[in-house]
Amino acid sequence: ETGVTQTPRHLVMGMTNKKSLKCEQHLGHNAMYWYKQSAKKPLELMFVYNFKEQTENNSVPSRFSPECPNSSHLFLHLHTLQPEDSALYLCASSQPPRVKDDKNIQYFGAGTRLSVL
Amino acid sequence: KNEVEQSPQNLTAQEGEFITINCSYSVGISALHWLQQHPGGGIVSLFMLSSGKKKHGRLIATINIQEKHSSLHITASHPRDSAVYICAVRSKQGAQKLVFGQGTRLTINP
């Protein structure tokens, strides 16, 4: 148990569906991240939020829409996805930079395995 | 070419063997992380290091900043060590962004 919980663990959706991924952390962190892990490719950073503000968008298509209502929760809203978006989506949290004792050690959730049909 | 390269990509060994996984990177870094990913998908941070060597139980991580190279060693390997081991670096410019290697899939047979 890493203190970062992702739901659902598995999701199958059609290309016209709208769904959301949820991430919750109980570590008191103020930075949260979305990553994408496709088969046989390295983890790719998608978004970073610090103190609820988006500070990085790694050229992610607009069909992925993140939301961070507070420092403990992070959502990824999905709409009109493509089959190539099928992947493992991982959430992580850490302390933001320049916070005392920050080593930027990121704590990961178990991921949501998404299949787009 | 990825900024972070790991070798080997796949490694199968017998229980008890000494395991070495290598990571080379091409950018300046402030820190290097070794992560472990089990088949369920969850990722656990094993080490963060910026110089020298760290040891935790049967795991040892070393880094050579001049050569831009790090190794992860597992002594007395056990089937429960079977996982994907991922190297990630934090560049000096972006404190939060990690650049990841492709991972090394380790299988330890009993």
CSV table of C-alpha atoms in Angstrom, one decimal:
chain,number,residue,atom,x,y,z
A,1,GLU,CA,0.0,0.0,0.0
A,2,THR,CA,1.7,3.2,-1.2
A,3,GLY,CA,-0.9,5.7,0.0
A,4,VAL,CA,-2.1,6.4,-3.5
A,5,THR,CA,-5.3,4.8,-4.6
A,6,GLN,CA,-6.6,4.7,-8.2
A,7,THR,CA,-10.0,3.7,-9.3
A,8,PRO,CA,-11.1,1.9,-11.3
A,9,ARG,CA,-8.3,-0.7,-11.7
A,10,HIS,CA,-9.6,-1.8,-15.1
A,11,LEU,CA,-11.7,0.1,-17.6
A,12,VAL,CA,-13.0,-0.9,-21.1
A,13,MET,CA,-14.6,1.9,-23.1
A,14,GLY,CA,-15.8,2.5,-26.6
A,15,MET,CA,-14.5,5.4,-28.7
A,16,THR,CA,-17.6,7.5,-28.1
A,17,ASN,CA,-17.8,7.0,-24.3
A,18,LYS,CA,-16.9,9.5,-21.6
A,19,LYS,CA,-15.3,8.1,-18.5
A,20,SER,CA,-13.1,9.4,-15.7
A,21,LEU,CA,-10.2,8.0,-13.8
A,22,LYS,CA,-9.8,8.9,-10.1
A,23,CYS,CA,-6.7,9.2,-8.0
A,24,GLU,CA,-6.6,9.9,-4.2
A,25,GLN,CA,-3.5,10.2,-2.0
A,26,HIS,CA,-3.4,10.1,1.8
A,27,LEU,CA,0.2,11.2,2.1
A,28,GLY,CA,-0.2,15.0,2.6
A,29,HIS,CA,1.5,15.7,-0.7
A,30,ASN,CA,0.9,18.8,-2.7
A,31,ALA,CA,2.1,17.6,-6.1
A,32,MET,CA,0.2,15.0,-8.2
A,33,TYR,CA,1.0,13.5,-11.6
A,34,TRP,CA,-0.6,11.5,-14.4
A,35,TYR,CA,1.6,9.1,-16.4
A,36,LYS,CA,0.8,6.9,-19.4
A,37,GLN,CA,2.5,3.5,-19.8
A,38,SER,CA,2.0,1.9,-23.2
A,39,ALA,CA,3.2,-1.6,-24.1
A,40,LYS,CA,6.9,-1.7,-24.7
A,41,LYS,CA,7.4,2.0,-24.1
A,42,PRO,CA,8.8,4.0,-21.2
A,43,LEU,CA,6.5,5.7,-18.8
A,44,GLU,CA,5.5,9.1,-20.2
A,45,LEU,CA,4.6,12.1,-18.0
A,46,MET,CA,1.2,13.6,-19.0
A,47,PHE,CA,0.4,16.3,-16.4
A,48,VAL,CA,1.7,17.8,-13.2
A,49,TYR,CA,-0.3,19.6,-10.6
A,50,ASN,CA,1.3,21.6,-7.8
A,51,PHE,CA,-1.0,23.0,-5.1
A,52,LYS,CA,-4.0,22.3,-7.4
A,53,GLU,CA,-2.6,24.3,-10.3
A,54,GLN,CA,-1.5,22.6,-13.5
A,55,THR,CA,2.2,23.3,-14.0
A,56,GLU,CA,3.0,20.9,-16.8
A,57,ASN,CA,1.1,19.5,-19.8
A,58,ASN,CA,3.3,17.3,-21.8
A,59,SER,CA,1.6,18.0,-25.2
A,60,VAL,CA,-1.3,15.7,-24.3
A,61,PRO,CA,-4.3,15.6,-26.7
A,62,SER,CA,-7.4,17.5,-25.5
A,63,ARG,CA,-9.4,14.3,-25.3
A,64,PHE,CA,-7.6,13.8,-22.0
A,65,SER,CA,-8.8,16.4,-19.5
A,66,PRO,CA,-7.3,16.5,-16.0
A,67,GLU,CA,-8.9,18.0,-12.9
A,68,CYS,CA,-7.5,18.6,-9.5
A,69,PRO,CA,-10.1,19.9,-7.1
A,70,ASN,CA,-7.8,19.7,-4.1
A,71,SER,CA,-4.3,18.5,-3.2
A,72,SER,CA,-5.6,15.0,-2.4
A,73,HIS,CA,-7.6,14.2,-5.5
A,74,LEU,CA,-6.8,14.1,-9.2
A,75,PHE,CA,-9.1,13.1,-12.0
A,76,LEU,CA,-8.5,12.3,-15.7
A,77,HIS,CA,-11.6,12.8,-17.8
A,78,LEU,CA,-11.6,10.8,-21.0
A,79,HIS,CA,-13.7,11.4,-24.1
A,80,THR,CA,-13.6,10.3,-27.7
A,81,LEU,CA,-10.5,8.2,-27.1
A,82,GLN,CA,-8.7,6.2,-29.8
A,83,PRO,CA,-7.6,2.6,-29.6
A,84,GLU,CA,-4.0,3.7,-29.4
A,85,ASP,CA,-4.9,5.3,-26.1
A,86,SER,CA,-5.2,1.9,-24.5
A,87,ALA,CA,-2.5,1.8,-21.8
A,88,LEU,CA,-1.9,1.7,-18.1
A,89,TYR,CA,-2.5,5.1,-16.6
A,90,LEU,CA,-0.6,5.7,-13.4
A,91,CYS,CA,-1.1,8.5,-10.8
A,92,ALA,CA,1.7,9.6,-8.5
A,93,SER,CA,2.2,12.1,-5.8
A,94,SER,CA,5.1,13.8,-4.1
A,95,GLN,CA,6.0,17.0,-2.4
A,96,PRO,CA,6.5,19.9,-4.8
A,97,PRO,CA,10.0,21.3,-5.4
A,98,ARG,CA,11.6,23.6,-2.9
A,99,VAL,CA,9.5,22.1,-0.1
A,100,LYS,CA,11.9,21.2,2.8
A,101,ASP,CA,13.1,17.6,2.7
A,102,ASP,CA,11.8,17.3,-0.8
A,103,LYS,CA,13.6,14.5,-2.6
A,104,ASN,CA,10.9,14.4,-5.3
A,105,ILE,CA,10.3,10.7,-4.4
A,106,GLN,CA,7.1,10.0,-6.2
A,107,TYR,CA,4.6,7.5,-4.8
A,108,PHE,CA,2.6,5.7,-7.4
A,109,GLY,CA,-0.8,4.1,-7.4
A,110,ALA,CA,-1.5,0.7,-8.9
A,111,GLY,CA,-2.8,2.2,-12.1
A,112,THR,CA,-5.9,1.9,-14.2
A,113,ARG,CA,-5.6,-0.4,-17.2
A,114,LEU,CA,-7.6,1.2,-20.0
A,115,SER,CA,-8.8,-0.6,-23.1
A,116,VAL,CA,-10.4,1.5,-25.9
A,117,LEU,CA,-12.4,-0.6,-28.3
B,1,LYS,CA,17.4,7.1,-28.9
B,2,ASN,CA,15.9,7.3,-25.4
B,3,GLU,CA,17.8,9.6,-23.0
B,4,VAL,CA,17.8,6.7,-20.5
B,5,GLU,CA,18.8,3.2,-21.7
B,6,GLN,CA,18.6,0.1,-19.6
B,7,SER,CA,20.2,-3.3,-20.2
B,8,PRO,CA,19.3,-6.0,-20.4
B,9,GLN,CA,15.7,-5.6,-21.5
B,10,ASN,CA,14.9,-9.1,-20.2
B,11,LEU,CA,16.8,-11.2,-17.7
B,12,THR,CA,16.0,-14.7,-16.5
B,13,ALA,CA,18.1,-16.3,-13.7
B,14,GLN,CA,17.9,-19.0,-11.1
B,15,GLU,CA,17.1,-18.5,-7.5
B,16,GLY,CA,20.2,-17.4,-5.6
B,17,GLU,CA,22.1,-15.8,-8.4
B,18,PHE,CA,23.6,-12.3,-8.3
B,19,ILE,CA,21.7,-10.0,-10.5
B,20,THR,CA,23.0,-6.8,-12.2
B,21,ILE,CA,20.8,-4.3,-14.1
B,22,ASN,CA,22.4,-1.4,-15.8
B,23,CYS,CA,21.2,2.1,-16.6
B,24,SER,CA,23.0,4.7,-18.8
B,25,TYR,CA,21.8,8.2,-19.4
B,26,SER,CA,22.8,11.0,-21.7
B,27,VAL,CA,21.7,14.1,-19.9
B,28,GLY,CA,22.8,16.0,-16.8
B,29,ILE,CA,20.9,14.9,-13.8
B,30,SER,CA,20.3,15.9,-10.2
B,31,ALA,CA,19.1,12.5,-9.1
B,32,LEU,CA,18.5,8.9,-10.4
B,33,HIS,CA,15.7,6.7,-9.2
B,34,TRP,CA,15.3,2.9,-9.3
B,35,LEU,CA,11.8,1.7,-9.3
B,36,GLN,CA,10.1,-1.7,-9.1
B,37,GLN,CA,6.9,-2.6,-11.0
B,38,HIS,CA,5.1,-5.8,-10.1
B,39,PRO,CA,2.8,-7.5,-12.6
B,40,GLY,CA,-0.3,-5.8,-11.1
B,41,GLY,CA,1.1,-2.5,-12.3
B,42,GLY,CA,1.9,-0.6,-9.1
B,43,ILE,CA,5.3,1.0,-8.9
B,44,VAL,CA,7.5,1.2,-5.8
B,45,SER,CA,10.4,3.5,-5.4
B,46,LEU,CA,13.5,1.5,-4.3
B,47,PHE,CA,16.3,4.1,-4.3
B,48,MET,CA,17.0,7.7,-5.0
B,49,LEU,CA,20.7,8.5,-5.4
B,50,SER,CA,22.9,11.3,-6.7
B,51,SER,CA,26.3,9.9,-5.9
B,52,GLY,CA,28.0,6.8,-4.5
B,53,LYS,CA,26.2,3.7,-3.4
B,54,LYS,CA,23.1,2.8,-1.4
B,55,LYS,CA,22.1,-0.5,0.1
B,56,HIS,CA,18.7,-1.8,1.4
B,57,GLY,CA,18.5,-5.4,2.3
B,58,ARG,CA,19.6,-7.5,-0.6
B,59,LEU,CA,19.4,-4.5,-3.0
B,60,ILE,CA,22.4,-2.3,-3.8
B,61,ALA,CA,22.4,0.7,-6.2
B,62,THR,CA,25.5,2.5,-7.4
B,63,ILE,CA,26.0,5.5,-9.6
B,64,ASN,CA,29.0,6.9,-11.4
B,65,ILE,CA,28.2,10.5,-12.3
B,66,GLN,CA,31.2,11.0,-14.6
B,67,GLU,CA,30.3,8.0,-16.6
B,68,LYS,CA,26.6,8.7,-16.5
B,69,HIS,CA,25.9,5.1,-15.4
B,70,SER,CA,24.1,3.4,-12.6
B,71,SER,CA,23.7,-0.3,-11.6
B,72,LEU,CA,21.1,-2.1,-9.5
B,73,HIS,CA,22.3,-5.3,-7.9
B,74,ILE,CA,20.3,-8.0,-6.2
B,75,THR,CA,22.1,-10.5,-4.1
B,76,ALA,CA,20.7,-14.0,-3.3
B,77,SER,CA,17.9,-13.5,-5.8
B,78,HIS,CA,14.5,-14.9,-5.0
B,79,PRO,CA,11.4,-15.6,-7.1
B,80,ARG,CA,9.6,-12.8,-5.3
B,81,ASP,CA,12.2,-10.4,-6.9
B,82,SER,CA,10.6,-11.1,-10.3
B,83,ALA,CA,9.4,-7.7,-11.5
B,84,VAL,CA,10.2,-4.9,-14.0
B,85,TYR,CA,12.9,-2.7,-12.7
B,86,ILE,CA,12.9,0.9,-14.0
B,87,CYS,CA,15.6,3.5,-14.0
B,88,ALA,CA,14.5,7.2,-14.0
B,89,VAL,CA,16.5,10.4,-14.0
B,90,ARG,CA,15.6,13.8,-12.8
B,91,SER,CA,17.2,16.5,-14.9
B,92,LYS,CA,18.7,19.6,-13.4
B,93,GLN,CA,16.3,21.8,-15.4
B,94,GLY,CA,13.0,20.2,-14.4
B,95,ALA,CA,12.9,19.2,-10.8
B,96,GLN,CA,9.7,17.3,-11.0
B,97,LYS,CA,10.0,15.7,-14.4
B,98,LEU,CA,11.4,12.2,-14.5
B,99,VAL,CA,12.7,10.6,-17.7
B,100,PHE,CA,12.2,6.9,-17.6
B,101,GLY,CA,14.1,3.9,-19.1
B,102,GLN,CA,12.2,1.2,-20.8
B,103,GLY,CA,12.6,-1.2,-17.9
B,104,THR,CA,14.2,-4.5,-17.4
B,105,ARG,CA,12.0,-7.5,-16.9
B,106,LEU,CA,13.5,-9.8,-14.4
B,107,THR,CA,12.3,-13.4,-13.8
B,108,ILE,CA,13.8,-15.5,-11.1
B,109,ASN,CA,13.1,-19.2,-11.4
B,110,PRO,CA,13.0,-21.4,-8.3
